[in-house]
C-alpha cells in the first residue's frame, strides 16, 4: 500500500492526473451546454443543479462524497483511509466544472445538429481526460472507486460493476427528473451516447497514445 501511495504522489503522476481532471472538467460543461444530457457520473448532479440553487460543480463535489460513503458500505472492513484520498480529485473535478461552465458561457447552440456536435466534442474531451486520469496511475476518482468497491464487495468483475454503477446513476437521475419535472429534463440521448461511447474513446486513446505514458 505504501509503495502504491508513493507512486500515486510522484510528480509525473500528479501532473497527468491534474491534466486529466482539467479535460474531464471541461467535457461535462460542454455536454451541459449542449443540453442533450451529460455523462452518467454527472447525470445526478446535473438534474439536481436544475432543481436547487447550487451549481453543477458544487453538486458534483457533494456527489463525490456520497460515492466515497457508498464505497465504505460495500468494502466494510476493507475500506481504508486511503479511500478518502479520492475526495481530493473529486473536489478539483467539481471546481473545474464550474470554471468551464463560465468559460464556455459564450456557446449557445440553437440547432439540433449543433447540439449533437457539441455533445460529441464533450465525449471526446471527457474520454481523453479519463484516459489521462487512468494513465496517471494516481488517485482514482470516486466514480471509479465506487465501481471498484462494488466489484470487491459483490465479487463481480470490474467491467460488470462499472456498468451497474453507471446504469444505477442514470436510473436514479431519471427517477428524480420524473418526480420533479414529470419529464426527462437533464437526461436525454446525450447521456446514453456518453454511456456507450466514452469507454470506446478511452480505449482509442489508450491504443493510440498509451505507449507514451508507460
Backbone as ProteinMPNN parsed JSONL, in Angstrom:
{"seq_chain_A": "XXXXXXXXXXXXXXXXXXXXXXXXXXXXXXXXXXXXXXXXXXXXXXXXXXXXXXXXXXXXXXXXXXXXXXXXXXXXXXXXXXXXXXXXXXXXXXXXXXXXXXXXXXXXXXXXXXXXXXXXXXXXXXXXXXXXXXXXXXXXXXXXXXXXXXXXXXXXXXXXXXXXXXXXXXXXXXXXXXXXXXXXXXXXXXXXXXXXXXXXXXXXXXXXXXXXXX", "coords_chain_A": {"N_chain_A": [[0.827, -1.208, 0.0], [1.921, 1.284, 0.818], [3.918, 1.604, -1.129], [2.309, 1.886, -3.373], [1.031, 4.282, -2.771], [3.204, 6.005, -2.761], [3.926, 5.931, -5.462], [1.606, 6.998, -6.542], [1.78, 9.627, -5.765], [3.922, 10.701, -7.104], [5.57, 13.242, -9.014], [5.19, 13.255, -11.845], [2.977, 11.559, -12.083], [1.03, 13.008, -10.714], [0.865, 15.295, -12.287], [-0.165, 14.27, -14.685], [-2.621, 13.362, -13.686], [-3.757, 15.803, -12.904], [-3.979, 17.084, -15.397], [-5.754, 15.33, -16.604], [-8.028, 15.761, -15.001], [-8.599, 18.383, -15.674], [-9.38, 18.177, -18.402], [-11.534, 16.408, -18.101], [-13.127, 17.983, -16.484], [-13.747, 19.933, -18.318], [-15.153, 18.578, -20.251], [-17.67, 17.827, -19.18], [-19.161, 20.336, -18.769], [-19.412, 21.098, -21.49], [-21.173, 19.183, -22.43], [-23.375, 19.791, -20.837], [-24.029, 22.365, -21.757], [-24.739, 21.726, -24.331], [-27.122, 20.576, -23.822], [-28.243, 18.042, -24.146], [-28.029, 16.087, -22.32], [-25.795, 14.75, -19.852], [-22.75, 12.881, -19.04], [-22.939, 9.632, -17.38], [-21.772, 9.817, -14.716], [-22.136, 12.457, -14.104], [-24.815, 12.798, -14.266], [-26.736, 12.72, -12.135], [-25.871, 14.95, -10.446], [-26.287, 16.931, -12.422], [-29.085, 16.968, -12.865], [-29.936, 17.632, -10.277], [-28.82, 20.17, -10.08], [-30.527, 21.592, -11.619], [-32.712, 21.745, -10.103], [-32.185, 22.706, -7.503], [-30.678, 25.668, -6.015], [-27.806, 25.431, -6.456], [-24.594, 25.116, -7.963], [-23.572, 23.105, -10.813], [-20.982, 22.139, -10.455], [-20.682, 22.241, -7.64], [-22.671, 20.451, -6.792], [-21.591, 18.19, -7.961], [-19.265, 17.833, -6.445], [-20.412, 17.305, -3.916], [-21.674, 14.94, -4.589], [-19.481, 13.325, -5.058], [-18.569, 12.903, -2.456], [-20.682, 11.344, -1.547], [-20.341, 9.064, -3.131], [-17.892, 8.069, -2.134], [-18.734, 7.506, 0.444], [-20.535, 5.429, -0.091], [-18.729, 3.57, -0.988], [-17.522, 2.816, 1.41], [-19.596, 1.398, 2.544], [-19.846, -0.828, 0.853], [-17.268, -1.934, 0.939], [-16.708, -2.271, 3.626], [-14.865, -3.672, 6.135], [-12.631, -3.602, 4.553], [-12.394, -1.053, 3.717], [-10.342, 1.791, 3.749], [-8.363, 4.54, 5.126], [-7.029, 5.479, 2.899], [-8.845, 5.403, 0.85], [-10.265, 7.714, 1.221], [-8.742, 9.631, 0.045], [-9.626, 9.894, -2.51], [-11.428, 11.91, -2.552], [-10.02, 14.213, -2.993], [-9.224, 14.526, -5.865], [-11.875, 14.567, -6.655], [-12.871, 16.954, -5.603], [-11.388, 18.881, -7.061], [-12.3, 18.243, -9.593], [-14.998, 19.077, -9.481], [-14.593, 21.829, -9.108], [-13.274, 22.528, -11.481], [-15.325, 21.985, -13.276], [-17.267, 23.994, -12.727], [-15.696, 26.192, -13.369], [-15.281, 25.871, -16.146], [-17.888, 25.907, -17.029], [-18.503, 28.601, -16.832], [-16.475, 29.603, -18.471], [-17.121, 28.539, -20.993], [-19.418, 29.878, -21.478], [-20.127, 31.496, -23.597], [-20.929, 29.873, -25.619], [-23.737, 28.881, -27.414], [-25.6, 26.808, -28.612], [-28.115, 26.473, -31.03], [-29.397, 24.977, -33.001], [-30.319, 21.541, -33.593], [-28.337, 19.908, -34.744], [-26.062, 21.278, -34.087], [-26.042, 20.946, -31.341], [-25.699, 18.207, -31.183], [-23.129, 17.929, -32.294], [-21.657, 19.337, -30.362], [-22.129, 17.731, -28.179], [-20.827, 15.383, -28.996], [-18.23, 16.386, -29.112], [-17.861, 16.91, -26.405], [-17.826, 14.315, -25.415], [-15.487, 13.288, -26.546], [-13.561, 14.987, -25.386], [-14.018, 14.446, -22.661], [-13.47, 11.69, -22.661], [-10.738, 11.709, -23.319], [-9.762, 12.973, -21.065], [-10.393, 11.064, -19.088], [-8.746, 9.017, -19.968], [-6.197, 10.156, -19.47], [-6.383, 10.398, -16.708], [-6.551, 7.688, -15.896], [-4.115, 6.788, -16.936], [-2.36, 8.096, -15.308], [-1.94, 6.579, -13.067], [-2.484, 7.278, -10.494], [-4.355, 8.765, -7.864], [-7.578, 7.459, -7.919], [-10.756, 8.466, -9.288], [-13.775, 9.114, -7.388], [-16.0, 7.953, -8.672], [-14.995, 5.781, -10.212], [-13.827, 4.547, -8.071], [-16.033, 3.756, -6.557], [-17.187, 1.883, -8.296], [-15.153, -0.011, -8.256], [-15.268, -0.733, -5.567], [-17.803, -1.881, -5.44], [-17.329, -4.029, -7.121], [-15.486, -5.498, -5.576], [-16.919, -5.865, -3.173], [-19.271, -7.222, -3.955], [-18.204, -9.247, -5.331], [-17.927, -9.213, -8.161], [-16.97, -8.978, -11.654], [-14.92, -6.174, -12.583], [-15.664, -4.622, -14.969], [-18.374, -5.33, -15.195], [-19.365, -4.4, -12.757], [-18.865, -1.673, -13.11], [-20.569, -0.991, -15.243], [-22.983, -1.517, -13.967], [-22.948, 0.378, -11.872], [-22.833, 2.842, -13.297], [-25.232, 2.628, -14.737], [-27.062, 2.591, -12.646], [-26.739, 5.164, -11.643], [-27.738, 6.732, -13.764], [-30.378, 5.794, -13.865], [-31.338, 6.589, -11.335], [-31.1, 9.343, -11.651], [-32.99, 9.715, -13.666], [-35.321, 8.989, -12.285], [-35.426, 11.025, -10.355], [-35.708, 13.27, -12.032], [-38.166, 12.711, -13.307], [-39.842, 12.694, -11.093], [-39.753, 15.334, -10.228], [-39.866, 17.112, -12.493], [-41.58, 15.797, -14.159], [-40.733, 14.88, -16.55], [-38.003, 13.965, -18.761], [-35.985, 15.82, -18.033], [-32.754, 17.075, -18.296], [-31.755, 14.575, -18.71], [-31.052, 12.947, -21.496], [-30.649, 11.888, -24.939], [-27.949, 12.319, -25.17], [-26.859, 11.456, -22.777], [-27.142, 8.679, -22.913], [-25.588, 8.244, -25.175], [-23.071, 9.068, -24.258], [-22.657, 7.156, -22.255], [-22.356, 4.891, -23.823], [-20.219, 5.452, -25.55], [-17.991, 6.816, -24.401], [-16.228, 5.025, -23.089], [-15.203, 3.658, -25.284], [-13.855, 5.711, -26.549], [-11.871, 6.23, -24.667], [-10.515, 3.79, -24.841], [-9.572, 4.005, -27.462], [-7.75, 6.182, -27.272], [-5.972, 5.021, -25.524], [-4.951, 2.989, -27.116], [-3.794, 4.51, -29.166], [-2.087, 6.365, -27.881], [-1.1, 5.241, -25.616], [1.469, 4.061, -25.321], [3.152, 6.183, -24.89], [2.822, 6.89, -22.309], [3.693, 5.004, -20.599]], "CA_chain_A": [[0.0, 0.0, 0.0], [2.8, 2.445, 0.872], [4.55, 1.756, -2.443], [1.291, 2.385, -4.291], [0.81, 5.682, -2.451], [4.377, 6.767, -3.218], [3.825, 6.053, -6.916], [0.479, 7.874, -6.844], [2.118, 11.017, -5.484], [5.062, 11.155, -7.89], [5.244, 14.47, -9.735], [4.667, 12.916, -13.166], [1.638, 11.003, -11.925], [0.126, 14.072, -10.308], [0.664, 16.178, -13.444], [-1.107, 13.58, -15.574], [-3.932, 13.38, -13.037], [-4.268, 17.173, -12.987], [-4.383, 17.31, -16.792], [-6.963, 14.549, -16.816], [-9.141, 16.432, -14.335], [-8.927, 19.574, -16.461], [-10.151, 17.754, -19.575], [-12.818, 15.879, -17.633], [-13.906, 19.122, -16.036], [-14.197, 20.673, -19.498], [-16.089, 17.755, -21.014], [-19.018, 17.852, -18.591], [-19.879, 21.565, -19.135], [-19.761, 21.084, -22.916], [-22.387, 18.379, -22.545], [-24.478, 20.534, -20.213], [-24.398, 23.455, -22.656], [-25.42, 21.103, -25.472], [-28.47, 20.302, -23.277], [-28.75, 16.732, -24.557], [-27.705, 15.126, -21.27], [-24.379, 14.603, -19.537], [-22.277, 11.517, -18.816], [-23.578, 9.028, -16.2], [-21.24, 10.284, -13.438], [-22.631, 13.815, -13.858], [-26.255, 12.857, -14.527], [-27.461, 13.095, -10.914], [-25.589, 16.358, -10.153], [-26.877, 17.805, -13.434], [-30.518, 17.107, -12.57], [-30.076, 18.359, -9.011], [-28.476, 21.577, -10.309], [-31.686, 22.217, -12.247], [-33.773, 21.802, -9.088], [-31.767, 23.502, -6.356], [-29.796, 26.79, -6.375], [-26.38, 25.143, -6.32], [-24.025, 24.897, -9.291], [-23.264, 21.731, -11.211], [-19.723, 21.761, -9.817], [-20.91, 22.011, -6.207], [-23.398, 19.186, -6.674], [-20.652, 17.122, -8.307], [-18.412, 17.619, -5.267], [-21.235, 16.63, -2.906], [-21.91, 13.573, -5.063], [-18.234, 12.593, -4.859], [-18.587, 12.475, -1.059], [-21.652, 10.247, -1.464], [-19.717, 7.889, -3.731], [-16.914, 7.533, -1.186], [-19.512, 6.917, 1.53], [-21.043, 4.135, -0.567], [-17.58, 2.661, -1.002], [-17.357, 2.306, 2.773], [-20.651, 0.401, 2.78], [-19.542, -2.054, 0.099], [-15.973, -2.504, 1.326], [-16.745, -2.563, 5.061], [-13.56, -3.71, 6.792], [-11.573, -3.338, 3.58], [-12.311, 0.394, 3.491], [-9.199, 2.342, 4.473], [-8.215, 5.99, 4.979], [-6.542, 5.786, 1.545], [-10.012, 5.633, 0.002], [-10.695, 9.098, 1.406], [-7.949, 10.484, -0.842], [-10.371, 10.091, -3.754], [-12.169, 13.163, -2.445], [-9.166, 15.294, -3.496], [-9.526, 14.791, -7.282], [-13.302, 14.876, -6.77], [-13.016, 18.382, -5.336], [-10.87, 19.625, -8.214], [-13.211, 17.959, -10.702], [-16.13, 19.987, -9.337], [-14.124, 23.208, -9.314], [-13.03, 22.701, -12.916], [-16.62, 22.007, -13.96], [-17.838, 25.339, -12.602], [-14.83, 27.116, -14.111], [-15.508, 25.757, -17.583], [-19.262, 26.338, -17.305], [-18.407, 30.048, -17.057], [-15.588, 29.834, -19.617], [-17.823, 28.201, -22.231], [-20.73, 30.526, -21.449], [-20.42, 32.143, -24.883], [-21.501, 28.875, -26.526], [-25.202, 28.839, -27.331], [-26.102, 26.057, -29.766], [-29.557, 26.61, -31.23], [-29.906, 23.9, -33.84], [-30.076, 20.205, -33.054], [-27.068, 19.38, -35.233], [-25.026, 21.929, -33.3], [-26.055, 20.308, -30.028], [-25.112, 16.871, -31.355], [-21.683, 18.103, -32.463], [-21.103, 19.741, -29.072], [-22.184, 16.534, -27.34], [-19.74, 14.501, -29.437], [-16.985, 17.017, -28.663], [-17.768, 16.699, -24.964], [-17.476, 12.913, -25.206], [-14.064, 13.149, -26.887], [-12.79, 15.691, -24.351], [-14.158, 13.673, -21.431], [-12.751, 10.436, -22.838], [-9.306, 11.982, -23.233], [-9.49, 13.233, -19.657], [-10.405, 9.785, -18.367], [-7.53, 8.319, -20.378], [-5.082, 10.736, -18.717], [-6.577, 10.033, -15.298], [-6.181, 6.283, -15.732], [-2.693, 6.662, -17.244], [-1.56, 8.697, -14.236], [-1.71, 5.59, -12.006], [-2.506, 8.041, -9.256], [-5.594, 8.597, -7.108], [-8.714, 7.281, -8.808], [-11.922, 9.272, -8.991], [-14.778, 8.387, -6.604], [-16.872, 7.146, -9.525], [-14.3, 4.52, -10.456], [-13.632, 3.929, -6.759], [-17.286, 3.089, -6.185], [-17.309, 0.68, -9.126], [-14.18, -0.969, -7.74], [-15.788, -1.214, -4.28], [-18.911, -2.792, -5.757], [-16.696, -5.235, -7.662], [-14.905, -6.254, -4.462], [-17.941, -6.21, -2.196], [-20.232, -8.184, -4.512], [-17.433, -10.259, -6.052], [-18.28, -9.138, -9.571], [-15.903, -8.394, -12.478], [-14.976, -4.712, -12.573], [-16.492, -4.062, -16.05], [-19.784, -5.541, -14.849], [-19.676, -3.469, -11.676], [-18.846, -0.321, -13.668], [-21.818, -0.832, -15.988], [-24.054, -1.469, -12.984], [-22.892, 1.666, -11.163], [-23.228, 3.901, -14.238], [-26.657, 2.464, -15.032], [-27.803, 2.99, -11.443], [-26.702, 6.63, -11.577], [-28.658, 7.257, -14.769], [-31.744, 5.439, -13.444], [-31.706, 7.468, -10.224], [-31.282, 10.678, -12.223], [-34.277, 9.676, -14.37], [-36.371, 8.973, -11.254], [-35.5, 12.369, -9.781], [-36.244, 14.168, -13.064], [-39.586, 12.415, -13.494], [-40.563, 13.068, -9.877], [-39.8, 16.793, -10.082], [-40.256, 17.803, -13.72], [-42.503, 14.938, -14.916], [-40.135, 14.697, -17.87], [-36.596, 13.566, -18.674], [-35.167, 17.028, -18.027], [-31.37, 16.821, -17.897], [-31.384, 13.212, -19.127], [-31.514, 12.761, -22.863], [-29.875, 10.959, -25.758], [-26.526, 12.534, -24.923], [-26.468, 10.617, -21.635], [-26.991, 7.317, -23.443], [-24.445, 8.261, -26.093], [-21.859, 9.125, -23.436], [-22.506, 5.868, -21.589], [-21.952, 3.879, -24.798], [-19.077, 5.818, -26.382], [-16.82, 7.308, -23.669], [-15.306, 3.906, -22.882], [-14.537, 3.371, -26.556], [-12.923, 6.813, -26.777], [-10.739, 5.956, -23.774], [-9.784, 2.666, -25.426], [-8.872, 4.508, -28.648], [-6.591, 6.967, -26.846], [-5.014, 4.086, -24.941], [-4.309, 2.315, -28.249], [-3.017, 5.465, -29.961], [-1.112, 7.14, -27.11], [-0.736, 4.547, -24.387], [2.902, 3.771, -25.225], [3.865, 7.389, -24.456], [2.546, 7.125, -20.9], [4.109, 3.837, -19.84]], "C_chain_A": [[0.863, 1.26, 0.0], [3.487, 2.695, -0.461], [3.568, 2.336, -3.454], [1.046, 3.878, -4.054], [1.978, 6.544, -2.918], [4.299, 6.999, -4.724], [2.722, 7.042, -7.288], [0.839, 9.347, -6.683], [3.42, 11.47, -6.153], [4.627, 12.333, -8.761], [4.601, 14.183, -11.088], [3.23, 12.419, -13.068], [0.628, 12.1, -11.593], [-0.153, 15.045, -11.456], [-0.334, 15.558, -14.419], [-2.52, 13.588, -14.997], [-4.558, 14.762, -13.156], [-4.754, 17.492, -14.401], [-5.672, 16.555, -17.108], [-8.185, 15.212, -16.209], [-9.574, 17.681, -15.092], [-9.794, 19.199, -17.657], [-11.516, 17.192, -19.167], [-13.729, 17.008, -17.184], [-14.412, 19.983, -17.167], [-15.258, 19.892, -20.266], [-17.512, 17.825, -20.496], [-19.768, 19.143, -18.92], [-20.269, 21.635, -20.613], [-21.052, 20.303, -23.14], [-23.586, 19.121, -21.961], [-24.974, 21.649, -21.13], [-25.127, 22.915, -23.887], [-26.856, 20.734, -25.128], [-29.096, 19.006, -23.784], [-28.422, 15.657, -23.523], [-26.213, 14.976, -21.084], [-24.004, 13.135, -19.389], [-22.926, 10.961, -17.562], [-23.093, 9.589, -14.874], [-21.773, 11.668, -13.083], [-24.147, 13.919, -13.983], [-27.053, 13.284, -13.298], [-27.153, 14.54, -10.519], [-26.233, 17.316, -11.15], [-28.361, 18.034, -13.162], [-30.727, 17.913, -11.298], [-29.76, 19.846, -9.175], [-29.614, 22.333, -10.975], [-32.831, 22.398, -11.262], [-33.436, 22.784, -7.972], [-30.765, 24.576, -6.779], [-28.337, 26.555, -6.02], [-25.852, 24.792, -7.699], [-23.777, 23.419, -9.559], [-21.982, 21.253, -10.534], [-19.89, 21.443, -8.351], [-21.645, 20.699, -5.997], [-22.497, 17.999, -7.008], [-19.749, 16.799, -7.123], [-19.18, 16.874, -4.182], [-21.474, 15.172, -3.29], [-20.658, 12.719, -4.919], [-18.132, 12.082, -3.418], [-19.536, 11.289, -0.873], [-21.051, 8.959, -2.009], [-18.716, 7.242, -2.777], [-17.63, 6.901, 0.007], [-20.075, 5.56, 1.149], [-19.926, 3.101, -0.659], [-17.396, 2.013, 0.363], [-18.388, 1.22, 3.076], [-20.32, -0.92, 2.094], [-18.255, -2.726, 0.57], [-15.93, -2.933, 2.792], [-15.342, -2.535, 5.66], [-12.41, -3.413, 5.832], [-11.452, -1.851, 3.245], [-11.202, 0.966, 4.357], [-9.137, 3.848, 4.295], [-7.731, 6.386, 3.587], [-7.704, 6.048, 0.588], [-10.491, 7.078, 0.08], [-9.925, 10.059, 0.51], [-8.673, 10.76, -2.16], [-11.155, 11.398, -3.746], [-11.364, 14.314, -3.052], [-9.404, 15.548, -4.987], [-10.996, 15.111, -7.512], [-13.576, 16.356, -6.565], [-12.56, 19.213, -6.535], [-11.766, 19.437, -9.432], [-14.397, 18.919, -10.662], [-15.757, 21.428, -9.585], [-13.899, 23.484, -10.798], [-14.342, 22.76, -13.7], [-17.226, 23.401, -13.905], [-17.012, 26.374, -13.369], [-15.143, 27.081, -15.6], [-16.958, 26.068, -17.965], [-19.27, 27.83, -17.603], [-17.575, 30.346, -18.304], [-16.298, 29.6, -20.941], [-19.194, 28.872, -22.32], [-21.12, 31.187, -22.752], [-21.044, 31.165, -25.881], [-23.015, 28.808, -26.326], [-25.767, 28.127, -28.548], [-27.633, 26.136, -29.865], [-30.144, 25.447, -32.006], [-29.498, 22.539, -33.272], [-28.724, 19.66, -33.503], [-25.895, 20.009, -34.491], [-24.913, 21.281, -31.916], [-25.431, 18.911, -30.088], [-23.595, 16.976, -31.48], [-21.021, 18.473, -31.143], [-21.106, 18.56, -28.103], [-21.059, 15.576, -27.701], [-18.384, 15.063, -29.012], [-16.79, 16.791, -27.169], [-17.345, 15.273, -24.64], [-15.993, 12.684, -25.488], [-13.193, 13.779, -25.807], [-12.83, 14.908, -23.042], [-13.372, 12.37, -21.512], [-11.25, 10.615, -22.746], [-8.912, 12.258, -21.782], [-9.448, 11.96, -18.834], [-9.159, 8.98, -18.7], [-6.319, 8.831, -19.6], [-5.175, 10.361, -17.24], [-6.118, 8.604, -15.04], [-4.683, 6.095, -15.948], [-1.805, 7.21, -16.134], [-1.186, 7.687, -13.159], [-1.64, 6.272, -10.641], [-3.815, 7.76, -8.517], [-6.764, 8.472, -8.081], [-9.864, 8.184, -8.368], [-12.941, 8.453, -8.206], [-15.716, 7.526, -7.445], [-16.271, 5.791, -9.821], [-14.066, 3.769, -9.139], [-14.862, 3.186, -6.303], [-17.47, 1.812, -6.985], [-16.359, -0.415, -8.635], [-14.661, -1.565, -6.427], [-16.932, -2.197, -4.482], [-18.362, -4.116, -6.277], [-16.163, -6.118, -6.547], [-15.997, -6.755, -3.52], [-18.908, -7.275, -2.677], [-19.552, -9.3, -5.293], [-17.881, -10.373, -7.512], [-17.102, -8.597, -10.365], [-16.053, -6.88, -12.541], [-15.817, -4.146, -13.717], [-17.988, -4.199, -15.763], [-20.225, -4.565, -13.766], [-19.758, -2.04, -12.196], [-20.137, -0.037, -14.431], [-22.994, -0.692, -15.017], [-24.109, -0.136, -12.254], [-23.354, 2.803, -12.073], [-24.724, 3.839, -14.541], [-27.507, 2.92, -13.854], [-27.848, 4.51, -11.31], [-27.704, 7.242, -12.544], [-30.105, 6.988, -14.359], [-32.21, 6.355, -12.319], [-31.938, 8.896, -10.718], [-32.625, 10.778, -12.953], [-35.425, 9.742, -13.378], [-36.556, 10.371, -10.659], [-36.139, 13.343, -10.775], [-37.744, 13.959, -13.258], [-40.403, 12.871, -12.29], [-40.75, 14.577, -9.778], [-40.375, 17.48, -11.325], [-41.33, 17.056, -14.516], [-42.05, 14.79, -16.366], [-38.672, 14.317, -17.674], [-35.683, 14.789, -18.779], [-33.766, 16.722, -17.503], [-30.864, 15.446, -18.286], [-31.938, 12.986, -20.526], [-30.581, 11.821, -23.617], [-28.374, 11.12, -25.568], [-26.008, 11.699, -23.764], [-26.225, 9.182, -22.092], [-25.771, 7.229, -24.34], [-23.136, 8.262, -25.311], [-21.597, 7.782, -22.771], [-21.965, 4.803, -22.54], [-20.595, 4.166, -25.435], [-17.833, 6.226, -25.592], [-15.784, 6.207, -23.464], [-14.529, 3.565, -24.142], [-13.524, 4.462, -26.895], [-11.671, 6.626, -25.922], [-9.871, 4.848, -24.352], [-8.996, 3.106, -26.656], [-7.616, 5.279, -28.252], [-5.527, 6.062, -26.223], [-4.252, 3.362, -26.039], [-3.356, 3.259, -28.97], [-1.881, 6.106, -29.179], [-0.569, 6.416, -25.886], [0.764, 4.321, -24.207], [3.696, 4.981, -24.729], [3.7, 7.64, -22.953], [2.949, 5.944, -20.02], [5.337, 4.165, -18.958]], "O_chain_A": [[0.575, 2.205, -0.734], [3.63, 3.841, -0.887], [3.934, 3.167, -4.285], [0.874, 4.645, -5.001], [1.787, 7.659, -3.404], [4.564, 8.099, -5.211], [2.872, 7.827, -8.224], [0.286, 10.209, -7.366], [3.96, 12.518, -5.8], [3.476, 12.415, -9.19], [3.59, 14.79, -11.441], [2.373, 12.805, -13.862], [-0.483, 12.118, -12.122], [-1.265, 15.558, -11.586], [-1.233, 16.236, -14.916], [-3.494, 13.795, -15.721], [-5.742, 14.889, -13.47], [-5.811, 18.097, -14.579], [-6.56, 17.069, -17.787], [-9.254, 15.231, -16.818], [-10.761, 18.003, -15.15], [-10.824, 19.828, -17.902], [-12.528, 17.47, -19.811], [-14.93, 17.007, -17.454], [-15.404, 20.694, -17.006], [-16.159, 20.483, -20.862], [-18.459, 17.877, -21.281], [-20.929, 19.065, -19.322], [-21.326, 22.166, -20.954], [-21.908, 20.703, -23.928], [-24.681, 19.084, -22.523], [-26.179, 21.859, -21.269], [-26.022, 23.569, -24.421], [-27.703, 20.596, -26.011], [-30.319, 18.88, -23.847], [-28.521, 14.463, -23.807], [-25.449, 15.064, -22.045], [-24.837, 12.251, -19.588], [-23.423, 11.734, -16.744], [-23.907, 9.823, -13.98], [-21.856, 12.02, -11.906], [-24.708, 15.003, -13.824], [-27.951, 14.119, -13.404], [-28.087, 15.303, -10.274], [-26.68, 18.397, -10.766], [-28.838, 19.167, -13.224], [-31.599, 18.78, -11.247], [-30.352, 20.687, -8.498], [-29.673, 23.561, -10.912], [-33.797, 23.108, -11.54], [-34.272, 23.582, -7.55], [-30.078, 24.417, -7.788], [-27.708, 27.383, -5.36], [-26.579, 24.231, -8.518], [-23.773, 22.596, -8.643], [-21.897, 20.107, -10.092], [-19.307, 20.478, -7.856], [-21.282, 19.918, -5.117], [-22.625, 16.93, -6.411], [-19.496, 15.63, -6.83], [-18.665, 15.923, -3.594], [-21.478, 14.285, -2.437], [-20.757, 11.515, -4.684], [-17.665, 10.968, -3.182], [-19.234, 10.35, -0.136], [-21.227, 7.889, -1.425], [-18.691, 6.021, -2.627], [-17.186, 5.877, 0.525], [-20.094, 4.64, 1.967], [-20.146, 1.91, -0.438], [-17.146, 0.812, 0.463], [-18.096, 0.249, 3.774], [-20.49, -1.993, 2.674], [-18.168, -3.954, 0.595], [-15.197, -3.853, 3.152], [-14.702, -1.485, 5.688], [-11.329, -3.013, 6.265], [-10.512, -1.441, 2.566], [-11.119, 0.671, 5.549], [-9.792, 4.387, 3.403], [-7.989, 7.503, 3.139], [-7.572, 6.817, -0.364], [-11.055, 7.604, -0.879], [-10.386, 11.168, 0.24], [-8.374, 11.738, -2.845], [-11.504, 11.929, -4.801], [-11.939, 15.275, -3.565], [-9.752, 16.669, -5.359], [-11.338, 15.836, -8.446], [-14.405, 16.946, -7.257], [-13.257, 20.13, -6.969], [-11.966, 20.368, -10.212], [-14.761, 19.505, -11.681], [-16.518, 22.172, -10.204], [-14.282, 24.537, -11.31], [-14.452, 23.501, -14.677], [-17.655, 23.932, -14.93], [-17.559, 27.313, -13.947], [-15.257, 28.124, -16.243], [-17.227, 26.452, -19.103], [-19.96, 28.278, -18.519], [-17.918, 31.225, -19.094], [-16.113, 30.354, -21.897], [-20.03, 28.483, -23.136], [-22.302, 31.42, -23.001], [-21.625, 31.589, -26.881], [-23.5, 28.693, -25.201], [-26.35, 28.765, -29.424], [-28.342, 25.89, -28.888], [-31.247, 24.984, -31.714], [-28.491, 22.404, -32.577], [-28.033, 19.013, -32.716], [-24.863, 19.369, -34.286], [-23.813, 21.097, -31.395], [-24.729, 18.49, -29.169], [-22.86, 16.212, -30.855], [-19.937, 17.977, -30.836], [-20.187, 18.412, -27.297], [-20.408, 15.018, -26.817], [-17.496, 14.316, -28.602], [-15.679, 16.512, -26.72], [-16.59, 15.047, -23.694], [-15.322, 11.964, -24.748], [-12.211, 13.183, -25.365], [-11.802, 14.728, -22.389], [-12.694, 11.984, -20.56], [-10.557, 9.779, -22.166], [-7.852, 11.826, -21.328], [-8.575, 11.79, -17.983], [-8.579, 8.335, -17.827], [-5.507, 8.038, -19.123], [-4.169, 10.047, -16.605], [-5.387, 8.34, -14.085], [-4.046, 5.329, -15.226], [-0.637, 6.837, -16.028], [-0.227, 7.9, -12.417], [-0.857, 5.898, -9.768], [-4.318, 6.637, -8.546], [-6.915, 9.304, -8.975], [-9.928, 8.609, -7.215], [-12.977, 7.229, -8.335], [-16.178, 6.482, -6.983], [-16.943, 4.766, -9.701], [-14.101, 2.539, -9.091], [-14.759, 2.104, -5.725], [-17.858, 0.779, -6.438], [-16.716, -1.592, -8.603], [-14.488, -2.759, -6.186], [-17.025, -3.212, -3.792], [-18.858, -5.187, -5.927], [-16.357, -7.333, -6.56], [-16.001, -7.919, -3.12], [-19.323, -8.136, -1.901], [-20.21, -10.181, -5.845], [-18.168, -11.457, -8.018], [-16.303, -7.832, -9.824], [-17.168, -6.359, -12.551], [-16.629, -3.255, -13.468], [-18.77, -3.294, -16.054], [-21.307, -3.981, -13.838], [-20.625, -1.276, -11.773], [-20.728, 1.032, -14.282], [-23.882, 0.137, -15.215], [-25.188, 0.417, -12.042], [-24.171, 3.631, -11.67], [-25.399, 4.868, -14.596], [-28.545, 3.556, -14.037], [-28.867, 5.076, -10.914], [-28.435, 8.164, -12.184], [-30.961, 7.863, -14.492], [-33.34, 6.843, -12.34], [-32.858, 9.576, -10.262], [-33.311, 11.796, -12.869], [-36.397, 10.465, -13.598], [-37.68, 10.841, -10.481], [-37.002, 14.14, -10.407], [-38.501, 14.924, -13.361], [-41.517, 13.373, -12.44], [-41.782, 15.048, -9.301], [-41.262, 18.326, -11.218], [-41.921, 17.616, -15.44], [-42.857, 14.602, -17.276], [-38.162, 14.344, -16.554], [-34.714, 14.778, -19.539], [-33.606, 16.181, -16.409], [-29.665, 15.18, -18.199], [-33.147, 12.85, -20.712], [-29.824, 11.059, -23.015], [-27.612, 10.176, -25.777], [-24.851, 11.28, -23.765], [-25.238, 8.552, -21.711], [-25.011, 6.263, -24.279], [-22.201, 7.542, -25.659], [-20.458, 7.318, -22.724], [-21.212, 3.92, -22.129], [-19.888, 3.236, -25.822], [-16.718, 6.003, -26.064], [-14.589, 6.439, -23.648], [-13.347, 3.226, -24.083], [-12.465, 4.182, -27.458], [-10.551, 6.835, -26.391], [-8.644, 4.948, -24.356], [-7.879, 2.639, -26.876], [-6.546, 5.065, -28.821], [-4.33, 6.305, -26.374], [-3.046, 3.142, -25.918], [-2.25, 2.869, -29.343], [-0.818, 6.368, -29.742], [0.319, 6.923, -25.202], [1.277, 4.38, -23.089], [4.797, 4.821, -24.202], [4.368, 8.51, -22.392], [2.592, 5.888, -18.843], [5.833, 3.296, -18.242]]}, "name": "protein", "num_of_chains": 1, "seq": "XXXXXXXXXXXXXXXXXXXXXXXXXXXXXXXXXXXXXXXXXXXXXXXXXXXXXXXXXXXXXXXXXXXXXXXXXXXXXXXXXXXXXXXXXXXXXXXXXXXXXXXXXXXXXXXXXXXXXXXXXXXXXXXXXXXXXXXXXXXXXXXXXXXXXXXXXXXXXXXXXXXXXXXXXXXXXXXXXXXXXXXXXXXXXXXXXXXXXXXXXXXXXXXXXXXXXX"}
